[in-house]
Amino acid sequence: MKQYFVIGSYTEPILFGTGEVFQGKGKGISFCTFEDGKIEIKKEIAVKNPSFLCVDEINKKIYAVNEMKEYLGKTGGGMTQLTYDEEGNMSIEGSWNTYGEDPCHIAIGPNGQFAAIANYSSGSVTVYPIDEKGNVKNDCQLFKHEGSSIHQSRQERPHAHSCIFAPDQESLYVSDLGIDKLVAYRYEGSVAYTEDSASVRVPAGSGPRYGEFGKDGKHFYLINEISSQVMHFTYVDGKMEFQNAVNTLPSDFTGNNTCSDLHITPDGKFLYASNRGHDSLACYQIEEDGSLTFVERQFCGGKTPRNFAIDLTGAYILVGNQDSDTITVFEIKENGHMNQVNQINTGAPVCIRFFRM
């Protein structure tokens, strides 16, 4: 079965929240095919720091953040809209400023009427309306988070990191690493507004980065960058309730680590989480009550697994190793264990998104 995915990369120097200046080696956005564990890069297009992507399969659009501190001559990063065809040809249709520095995540609302963007360095969220043909409209909303937490260098101010839509309500949760909070929003059509009564606080120093709802929509899993934990919440009638947390690292590990990504297999049976520093993927079995049982840790095949993706069949994991300029392919066995089957070289891969053609 031939599948399709796109890769986003760092193309420009960027100052990370950790204080590191990373020299991007990527070419922009790559359009790829995937079959029998093998990757083929079909086409590439130059886009500045497209560090996260999402795809509108109906209108054949790609939306990319431009993770920068200045874009189009203004303070703030950018968002770029592209179109694509079945041959992998891509063309840029427009770009906009997000009015927040270092946008690092973008998601399209379930109703298809807007894009929500998390601006890391500014700790803000930008919402751009989208028309029925998938075209971004010019007027945007900007929401600025407030606060701080206990980690002096990482949590001195808000750092919005991802936008996560609830499965059953018109709700959006934005994980903010800087204030240890899932900031809740409601939306109607293309208009969003804050709903702080539904926001969720996590223990100080956790650093929430990204999360996903389980297959049944009744459980939510949050990966914390600073504490290297995955938290399990139950989700009932629009309310989150914390259950427990599991550590992503082995007990004897003494080095530096920051967690990065988390994904659940399409059948809802397994959850994987990535460690940067330990450079591994941790696998957990999702039990009937939503709790997590540790299965294994597997070396990621490179350095700094910032992002990874599970293919649409649930048979493979593709890991983007940012600092070693590789994508490693793992086969997922029936018991959740991973077996490396392939690897390719590509500059600074930091986002992998599968989509249906």
C-alpha positions as a LaTeX table, in Angstrom:
\begin{tabular}{lrrr}
\hline
Residue & $x$ (\AA) & $y$ (\AA) & $z$ (\AA) \\
\hline
Met1 & 0.00 & 0.00 & 0.00 \\
Lys2 & 1.50 & 3.30 & $-1.11$ \\
Gln3 & 1.13 & 6.10 & 1.42 \\
Tyr4 & 1.97 & 9.80 & 1.34 \\
Phe5 & 3.54 & 12.14 & 3.85 \\
Val6 & 5.28 & 15.49 & 4.05 \\
Ile7 & 8.39 & 16.51 & 5.98 \\
Gly8 & 8.99 & 19.90 & 7.58 \\
Ser9 & 12.52 & 20.99 & 8.43 \\
Tyr10 & 14.66 & 23.74 & 9.90 \\
Thr11 & 16.31 & 25.73 & 7.11 \\
Glu12 & 17.55 & 28.76 & 9.09 \\
Pro13 & 19.45 & 29.31 & 12.35 \\
Ile14 & 17.07 & 29.33 & 15.32 \\
Leu15 & 17.48 & 30.09 & 19.03 \\
Phe16 & 15.68 & 27.37 & 21.01 \\
Gly17 & 14.09 & 27.78 & 24.43 \\
Thr18 & 16.95 & 25.73 & 25.89 \\
Gly19 & 19.41 & 28.46 & 24.83 \\
Glu20 & 20.90 & 26.41 & 22.00 \\
Val21 & 21.31 & 28.02 & 18.56 \\
Phe22 & 20.52 & 25.34 & 15.98 \\
Gln23 & 21.83 & 25.65 & 12.43 \\
Gly24 & 19.12 & 24.32 & 10.15 \\
Lys25 & 20.24 & 22.13 & 7.25 \\
Gly26 & 16.84 & 21.42 & 5.71 \\
Lys27 & 15.59 & 22.40 & 2.27 \\
Gly28 & 12.03 & 23.29 & 3.30 \\
Ile29 & 9.06 & 20.97 & 2.73 \\
Ser30 & 9.49 & 17.52 & 1.18 \\
Phe31 & 6.67 & 15.51 & $-0.44$ \\
Cys32 & 7.25 & 11.78 & 0.04 \\
Thr33 & 5.82 & 8.35 & $-0.65$ \\
Phe34 & 6.06 & 5.40 & 1.71 \\
Glu35 & 5.64 & 1.73 & 0.80 \\
Asp36 & 6.85 & $-1.51$ & 2.39 \\
Gly37 & 8.96 & 0.41 & 4.90 \\
Lys38 & 10.75 & 2.45 & 2.23 \\
Ile39 & 10.72 & 6.24 & 1.85 \\
Glu40 & 11.02 & 8.08 & $-1.45$ \\
Ile41 & 11.33 & 11.86 & $-1.51$ \\
Lys42 & 9.47 & 12.96 & $-4.65$ \\
Lys43 & 9.58 & 16.76 & $-4.61$ \\
Glu44 & 10.86 & 19.59 & $-2.41$ \\
Ile45 & 10.05 & 23.27 & $-2.11$ \\
Ala46 & 11.94 & 26.06 & $-0.35$ \\
Val47 & 10.06 & 27.41 & 2.67 \\
Lys48 & 11.67 & 29.12 & 5.66 \\
Asn49 & 11.75 & 27.03 & 8.85 \\
Pro50 & 8.55 & 25.02 & 8.22 \\
Ser51 & 8.91 & 23.28 & 11.58 \\
Phe52 & 5.32 & 22.02 & 11.74 \\
Leu53 & 2.78 & 21.16 & 9.05 \\
Cys54 & $-0.84$ & 20.16 & 8.71 \\
Val55 & $-2.67$ & 18.98 & 5.60 \\
Asp56 & $-6.18$ & 19.64 & 4.24 \\
Glu57 & $-6.80$ & 16.47 & 2.22 \\
Ile58 & $-10.06$ & 17.72 & 0.68 \\
Asn59 & $-8.72$ & 20.98 & $-0.72$ \\
Lys60 & $-5.17$ & 19.65 & $-1.17$ \\
Lys61 & $-3.56$ & 22.34 & 0.96 \\
Ile62 & $-0.51$ & 22.27 & 3.21 \\
Tyr63 & $-0.27$ & 24.79 & 6.04 \\
Ala64 & 3.16 & 25.39 & 7.54 \\
Val65 & 4.40 & 27.51 & 10.38 \\
Asn66 & 7.54 & 29.54 & 9.74 \\
Glu67 & 9.32 & 29.28 & 13.08 \\
Met68 & 11.07 & 32.64 & 13.15 \\
Lys69 & 11.21 & 35.76 & 15.29 \\
Glu70 & 10.69 & 38.13 & 12.37 \\
Tyr71 & 8.72 & 37.46 & 9.20 \\
Leu72 & 7.51 & 39.58 & 6.29 \\
Gly73 & 9.31 & 42.57 & 7.82 \\
Lys74 & 7.42 & 42.39 & 11.12 \\
Thr75 & 8.02 & 40.96 & 14.57 \\
Gly76 & 6.59 & 37.46 & 14.74 \\
Gly77 & 6.85 & 34.24 & 12.79 \\
Gly78 & 4.77 & 33.17 & 9.84 \\
Met79 & 2.23 & 30.81 & 8.36 \\
Thr80 & 2.49 & 29.66 & 4.74 \\
Gln81 & $-0.27$ & 28.09 & 2.65 \\
Leu82 & 0.66 & 25.74 & $-0.19$ \\
Thr83 & $-1.22$ & 23.60 & $-2.67$ \\
Tyr84 & $-0.11$ & 20.16 & $-3.90$ \\
Asp85 & $-1.05$ & 17.59 & $-6.54$ \\
Glu86 & $-0.79$ & 13.80 & $-6.77$ \\
Glu87 & 2.67 & 14.03 & $-8.33$ \\
Gly88 & 3.99 & 15.92 & $-5.34$ \\
Asn89 & 4.25 & 19.29 & $-7.03$ \\
Met90 & 3.84 & 22.06 & $-4.47$ \\
Ser91 & 3.39 & 25.79 & $-4.84$ \\
Ile92 & 3.10 & 28.61 & $-2.34$ \\
Glu93 & $-0.23$ & 30.43 & $-2.38$ \\
Gly94 & 0.31 & 32.92 & 0.42 \\
Ser95 & 2.08 & 33.81 & 3.66 \\
Trp96 & 0.99 & 35.65 & 6.77 \\
Asn97 & 2.58 & 36.94 & 9.97 \\
Thr98 & 1.40 & 35.21 & 13.16 \\
Tyr99 & 2.21 & 38.27 & 15.34 \\
Gly100 & 3.89 & 35.93 & 17.79 \\
Glu101 & 7.51 & 34.79 & 17.79 \\
Asp102 & 8.56 & 31.24 & 16.91 \\
Pro103 & 5.28 & 29.57 & 15.93 \\
Cys104 & 5.90 & 25.85 & 16.44 \\
His105 & 2.53 & 24.11 & 15.97 \\
Ile106 & $-0.52$ & 24.49 & 13.74 \\
Ala107 & $-3.81$ & 22.60 & 13.66 \\
Ile108 & $-6.96$ & 23.02 & 11.58 \\
Gly109 & $-10.25$ & 23.14 & 13.46 \\
Pro110 & $-12.46$ & 20.05 & 13.08 \\
Asn111 & $-14.99$ & 22.20 & 11.24 \\
Gly112 & $-12.32$ & 23.28 & 8.75 \\
Gln113 & $-13.06$ & 26.94 & 9.35 \\
Phe114 & $-9.85$ & 28.12 & 11.03 \\
Ala115 & $-6.22$ & 27.40 & 11.82 \\
Ala116 & $-4.90$ & 27.63 & 15.39 \\
Ile117 & $-1.20$ & 28.39 & 15.81 \\
Ala118 & 0.94 & 28.17 & 18.97 \\
Asn119 & 3.67 & 30.84 & 19.16 \\
Tyr120 & 6.33 & 29.47 & 21.52 \\
Ser121 & 8.54 & 32.44 & 22.39 \\
Ser122 & 5.67 & 34.91 & 22.72 \\
Gly123 & 3.40 & 32.51 & 24.60 \\
Ser124 & 0.47 & 33.35 & 22.37 \\
Val125 & $-2.10$ & 31.73 & 20.09 \\
Thr126 & $-3.05$ & 33.02 & 16.64 \\
Val127 & $-6.33$ & 32.05 & 14.98 \\
Tyr128 & $-6.76$ & 32.61 & 11.23 \\
Pro129 & $-10.13$ & 31.95 & 9.54 \\
Ile130 & $-10.19$ & 29.64 & 6.48 \\
Asp131 & $-12.81$ & 29.67 & 3.72 \\
Glu132 & $-14.60$ & 26.65 & 2.22 \\
Lys133 & $-11.89$ & 26.27 & $-0.44$ \\
Gly134 & $-9.13$ & 26.04 & 2.15 \\
Asn135 & $-7.82$ & 29.57 & 1.67 \\
Val136 & $-6.61$ & 31.56 & 4.67 \\
Lys137 & $-8.39$ & 34.86 & 5.29 \\
Asn138 & $-6.48$ & 37.94 & 6.37 \\
Asp139 & $-8.15$ & 38.86 & 9.67 \\
Cys140 & $-6.77$ & 36.99 & 12.69 \\
Gln141 & $-7.29$ & 36.79 & 16.43 \\
Leu142 & $-4.35$ & 36.90 & 18.85 \\
Phe143 & $-4.52$ & 35.55 & 22.41 \\
Lys144 & $-1.64$ & 36.19 & 24.83 \\
His145 & $-1.10$ & 33.85 & 27.78 \\
Glu146 & 0.12 & 35.17 & 31.13 \\
Gly147 & 2.17 & 33.78 & 33.98 \\
Ser148 & 5.32 & 31.77 & 34.71 \\
Ser149 & 6.44 & 28.73 & 36.71 \\
Ile150 & 9.39 & 27.39 & 38.69 \\
His151 & 12.04 & 26.50 & 36.08 \\
Gln152 & 14.07 & 29.72 & 35.90 \\
Ser153 & 15.36 & 29.40 & 32.34 \\
Arg154 & 12.49 & 27.49 & 30.69 \\
Gln155 & 9.42 & 28.86 & 32.48 \\
Glu156 & 10.18 & 32.55 & 32.94 \\
Arg157 & 7.11 & 33.42 & 30.85 \\
Pro158 & 4.40 & 31.65 & 28.80 \\
His159 & 5.48 & 29.30 & 26.01 \\
Ala160 & 2.52 & 27.99 & 24.01 \\
His161 & 3.56 & 24.73 & 22.37 \\
Ser162 & 0.65 & 22.94 & 20.68 \\
Cys163 & $-3.05$ & 23.19 & 19.80 \\
Ile164 & $-5.18$ & 20.12 & 20.56 \\
Phe165 & $-8.86$ & 19.80 & 19.67 \\
Ala166 & $-11.32$ & 17.92 & 21.88 \\
Pro167 & $-13.10$ & 15.01 & 20.16 \\
Asp168 & $-16.65$ & 15.73 & 21.30 \\
Gln169 & $-17.04$ & 19.46 & 21.87 \\
Glu170 & $-16.08$ & 22.72 & 20.20 \\
Ser171 & $-13.09$ & 23.03 & 22.51 \\
Leu172 & $-9.38$ & 23.59 & 22.03 \\
Tyr173 & $-6.60$ & 22.98 & 24.53 \\
Val174 & $-3.26$ & 24.78 & 24.15 \\
Ser175 & $-0.39$ & 23.23 & 26.08 \\
Asp176 & 1.76 & 25.98 & 27.58 \\
Leu177 & 5.17 & 24.78 & 28.72 \\
Gly178 & 6.00 & 28.05 & 30.47 \\
Ile179 & 3.01 & 28.23 & 32.82 \\
Asp180 & 2.34 & 24.50 & 33.38 \\
Lys181 & $-1.17$ & 24.72 & 32.01 \\
Leu182 & $-3.50$ & 23.43 & 29.34 \\
Val183 & $-5.25$ & 26.66 & 28.39 \\
Ala184 & $-8.83$ & 26.00 & 27.27 \\
Tyr185 & $-10.65$ & 27.76 & 24.43 \\
Arg186 & $-14.10$ & 27.44 & 22.89 \\
Tyr187 & $-14.90$ & 28.19 & 19.27 \\
Glu188 & $-17.95$ & 28.94 & 17.17 \\
Gly189 & $-17.43$ & 28.84 & 13.42 \\
Ser190 & $-14.08$ & 30.55 & 12.90 \\
Val191 & $-14.18$ & 32.61 & 16.11 \\
Ala192 & $-12.36$ & 31.45 & 19.25 \\
Tyr193 & $-12.55$ & 32.69 & 22.83 \\
Thr194 & $-10.93$ & 31.68 & 26.10 \\
Glu195 & $-12.70$ & 29.43 & 28.61 \\
Asp196 & $-10.42$ & 29.53 & 31.63 \\
Ser197 & $-12.81$ & 27.57 & 33.84 \\
Ala198 & $-12.02$ & 24.50 & 31.69 \\
Ser199 & $-8.24$ & 25.03 & 31.75 \\
Val200 & $-6.08$ & 22.38 & 33.43 \\
Arg201 & $-3.06$ & 23.00 & 35.63 \\
Val202 & $-0.29$ & 20.42 & 35.97 \\
Pro203 & 2.38 & 20.19 & 38.69 \\
Ala204 & 4.94 & 23.00 & 38.67 \\
Gly205 & 7.98 & 22.21 & 36.55 \\
Ser206 & 6.23 & 19.71 & 34.27 \\
Gly207 & 6.46 & 21.70 & 31.05 \\
Pro208 & 3.45 & 20.39 & 29.05 \\
Arg209 & 4.26 & 20.14 & 25.36 \\
Tyr210 & 1.71 & 18.06 & 23.42 \\
Gly211 & $-1.13$ & 15.61 & 23.95 \\
Glu212 & $-3.58$ & 13.28 & 22.24 \\
Phe213 & $-6.97$ & 11.84 & 23.06 \\
Gly214 & $-7.36$ & 8.07 & 23.11 \\
Lys215 & $-9.38$ & 6.26 & 20.47 \\
Asp216 & $-12.55$ & 6.22 & 22.58 \\
Gly217 & $-12.28$ & 9.93 & 23.34 \\
Lys218 & $-12.54$ & 9.28 & 27.08 \\
His219 & $-8.84$ & 9.52 & 27.93 \\
Phe220 & $-6.20$ & 12.17 & 27.30 \\
Tyr221 & $-2.42$ & 11.74 & 27.37 \\
Leu222 & $-0.04$ & 14.66 & 27.87 \\
Ile223 & 3.71 & 14.60 & 27.35 \\
Asn224 & 5.74 & 16.91 & 29.57 \\
Glu225 & 9.01 & 18.18 & 28.15 \\
Ile226 & 10.75 & 19.19 & 31.38 \\
Ser227 & 9.69 & 16.41 & 33.78 \\
Ser228 & 9.99 & 13.64 & 31.14 \\
Gln229 & 6.58 & 12.21 & 31.96 \\
Val230 & 3.38 & 11.16 & 30.22 \\
Met231 & 0.26 & 12.08 & 32.18 \\
His232 & $-3.05$ & 10.24 & 31.88 \\
Phe233 & $-6.34$ & 12.11 & 32.34 \\
Thr234 & $-9.89$ & 10.89 & 32.06 \\
Tyr235 & $-12.09$ & 13.10 & 29.93 \\
Val236 & $-15.85$ & 13.18 & 30.65 \\
Asp237 & $-18.36$ & 15.84 & 29.58 \\
Gly238 & $-15.63$ & 18.27 & 28.65 \\
Lys239 & $-13.73$ & 17.93 & 31.94 \\
Met240 & $-10.22$ & 16.55 & 32.48 \\
Glu241 & $-9.35$ & 14.66 & 35.64 \\
Phe242 & $-5.76$ & 13.65 & 36.36 \\
Gln243 & $-5.20$ & 9.91 & 36.99 \\
Asn244 & $-1.46$ & 9.23 & 37.07 \\
Ala245 & 1.87 & 9.78 & 35.35 \\
Val246 & 4.59 & 7.48 & 34.00 \\
Asn247 & 8.24 & 8.32 & 33.53 \\
Thr248 & 9.64 & 8.04 & 30.00 \\
Leu249 & 13.21 & 7.43 & 31.19 \\
Pro250 & 14.87 & 4.41 & 32.82 \\
Ser251 & 15.47 & 4.86 & 36.55 \\
Asp252 & 19.26 & 4.71 & 36.17 \\
Phe253 & 19.52 & 7.48 & 33.53 \\
Thr254 & 21.38 & 10.51 & 34.90 \\
Gly255 & 21.86 & 12.65 & 31.78 \\
Asn256 & 19.87 & 15.59 & 30.46 \\
Asn257 & 16.60 & 14.86 & 28.68 \\
Thr258 & 13.63 & 16.71 & 27.25 \\
Cys259 & 10.57 & 14.90 & 25.99 \\
Ser260 & 9.19 & 15.93 & 22.63 \\
Asp261 & 6.42 & 13.96 & 20.90 \\
Leu262 & 3.65 & 11.48 & 21.65 \\
His263 & 1.36 & 9.40 & 19.40 \\
Ile264 & $-1.18$ & 6.60 & 19.73 \\
Thr265 & $-1.56$ & 3.79 & 17.21 \\
Pro266 & $-4.74$ & 3.87 & 15.07 \\
Asp267 & $-6.14$ & 0.82 & 16.88 \\
Gly268 & $-5.73$ & 2.63 & 20.21 \\
Lys269 & $-3.62$ & $-0.15$ & 21.75 \\
Phe270 & $-0.19$ & 1.47 & 22.12 \\
Leu271 & 1.25 & 4.88 & 22.96 \\
Tyr272 & 4.77 & 5.99 & 22.03 \\
Ala273 & 6.72 & 8.92 & 23.49 \\
Ser274 & 10.07 & 10.34 & 22.41 \\
Asn275 & 13.07 & 11.34 & 24.53 \\
Arg276 & 15.66 & 13.88 & 23.40 \\
Gly277 & 18.90 & 13.31 & 25.30 \\
His278 & 18.25 & 9.65 & 26.03 \\
Asp279 & 17.41 & 9.54 & 22.28 \\
Ser280 & 14.77 & 6.88 & 22.52 \\
Leu281 & 11.12 & 6.03 & 22.05 \\
Ala282 & 9.22 & 4.63 & 25.01 \\
Cys283 & 6.29 & 2.33 & 24.30 \\
Tyr284 & 3.29 & 1.74 & 26.56 \\
Gln285 & 0.27 & $-0.50$ & 26.24 \\
Ile286 & $-3.03$ & 1.31 & 26.80 \\
Glu287 & $-5.14$ & $-0.81$ & 29.15 \\
Glu288 & $-8.95$ & $-1.00$ & 29.14 \\
Asp289 & $-9.15$ & 1.59 & 31.91 \\
Gly290 & $-6.84$ & 3.93 & 29.97 \\
Ser291 & $-3.82$ & 3.37 & 32.22 \\
Leu292 & $-0.38$ & 2.85 & 30.70 \\
Thr293 & 1.76 & $-0.28$ & 31.08 \\
Phe294 & 5.42 & $-0.01$ & 30.07 \\
Val295 & 6.44 & $-2.22$ & 27.12 \\
Glu296 & 9.95 & $-1.17$ & 26.03 \\
Arg297 & 12.35 & 1.62 & 25.14 \\
Gln298 & 14.06 & 1.61 & 21.77 \\
Phe299 & 17.01 & 3.71 & 20.56 \\
Cys300 & 15.62 & 6.16 & 17.99 \\
Gly301 & 18.32 & 5.45 & 15.40 \\
Gly302 & 19.80 & 8.96 & 15.57 \\
Lys303 & 20.06 & 12.07 & 17.70 \\
Thr304 & 17.25 & 14.29 & 19.02 \\
Pro305 & 13.94 & 12.71 & 17.95 \\
Arg306 & 11.91 & 15.94 & 17.92 \\
Asn307 & 8.96 & 14.52 & 15.99 \\
Phe308 & 7.70 & 11.16 & 14.80 \\
Ala309 & 4.65 & 9.76 & 13.02 \\
Ile310 & 2.79 & 6.47 & 12.96 \\
Asp311 & 1.68 & 5.51 & 9.45 \\
Leu312 & $-2.02$ & 5.25 & 8.60 \\
Thr313 & $-2.03$ & 1.44 & 8.88 \\
Gly314 & $-0.38$ & 1.42 & 12.30 \\
Ala315 & 2.38 & $-0.84$ & 11.04 \\
Tyr316 & 5.32 & 1.60 & 11.06 \\
Ile317 & 6.82 & 4.51 & 12.99 \\
Leu318 & 8.91 & 7.16 & 11.20 \\
Val319 & 11.19 & 9.11 & 13.54 \\
Gly320 & 12.63 & 12.49 & 12.60 \\
Asn321 & 16.08 & 12.79 & 14.20 \\
Gln322 & 16.75 & 16.51 & 14.11 \\
Asp323 & 20.44 & 16.60 & 15.03 \\
Ser324 & 21.61 & 13.61 & 12.98 \\
Asp325 & 19.67 & 14.60 & 9.83 \\
Thr326 & 17.95 & 11.23 & 9.50 \\
Ile327 & 14.53 & 9.63 & 9.46 \\
Thr328 & 14.50 & 6.14 & 10.95 \\
Val329 & 11.75 & 3.66 & 10.06 \\
Phe330 & 10.59 & 1.12 & 12.64 \\
Glu331 & 8.18 & $-1.74$ & 12.11 \\
Ile332 & 5.62 & $-2.12$ & 14.90 \\
Lys333 & 5.16 & $-5.70$ & 16.05 \\
Glu334 & 1.90 & $-7.08$ & 17.42 \\
Asn335 & 3.15 & $-6.67$ & 20.98 \\
Gly336 & 4.12 & $-3.03$ & 20.40 \\
His337 & 7.85 & $-3.65$ & 20.17 \\
Met338 & 9.77 & $-1.80$ & 17.47 \\
Asn339 & 12.22 & $-3.15$ & 14.94 \\
Gln340 & 14.33 & $-0.81$ & 12.79 \\
Val341 & 13.94 & $-1.59$ & 9.09 \\
Asn342 & 15.19 & 1.47 & 7.23 \\
Gln343 & 16.77 & 4.90 & 7.48 \\
Ile344 & 17.28 & 7.86 & 5.11 \\
Asn345 & 19.30 & 11.05 & 5.28 \\
Thr346 & 17.50 & 14.39 & 5.08 \\
Gly347 & 18.37 & 17.75 & 6.59 \\
Ala348 & 16.96 & 18.62 & 10.03 \\
Pro349 & 13.64 & 16.72 & 9.83 \\
Val350 & 11.36 & 18.08 & 12.57 \\
Cys351 & 7.83 & 17.28 & 11.36 \\
Ile352 & 6.38 & 14.20 & 9.63 \\
Arg353 & 2.69 & 14.21 & 8.64 \\
Phe354 & 0.90 & 11.37 & 6.82 \\
Phe355 & $-2.20$ & 12.10 & 4.79 \\
Arg356 & $-4.61$ & 10.37 & 2.41 \\
Met357 & $-4.40$ & 11.16 & $-1.29$ \\
\hline
\end{tabular}
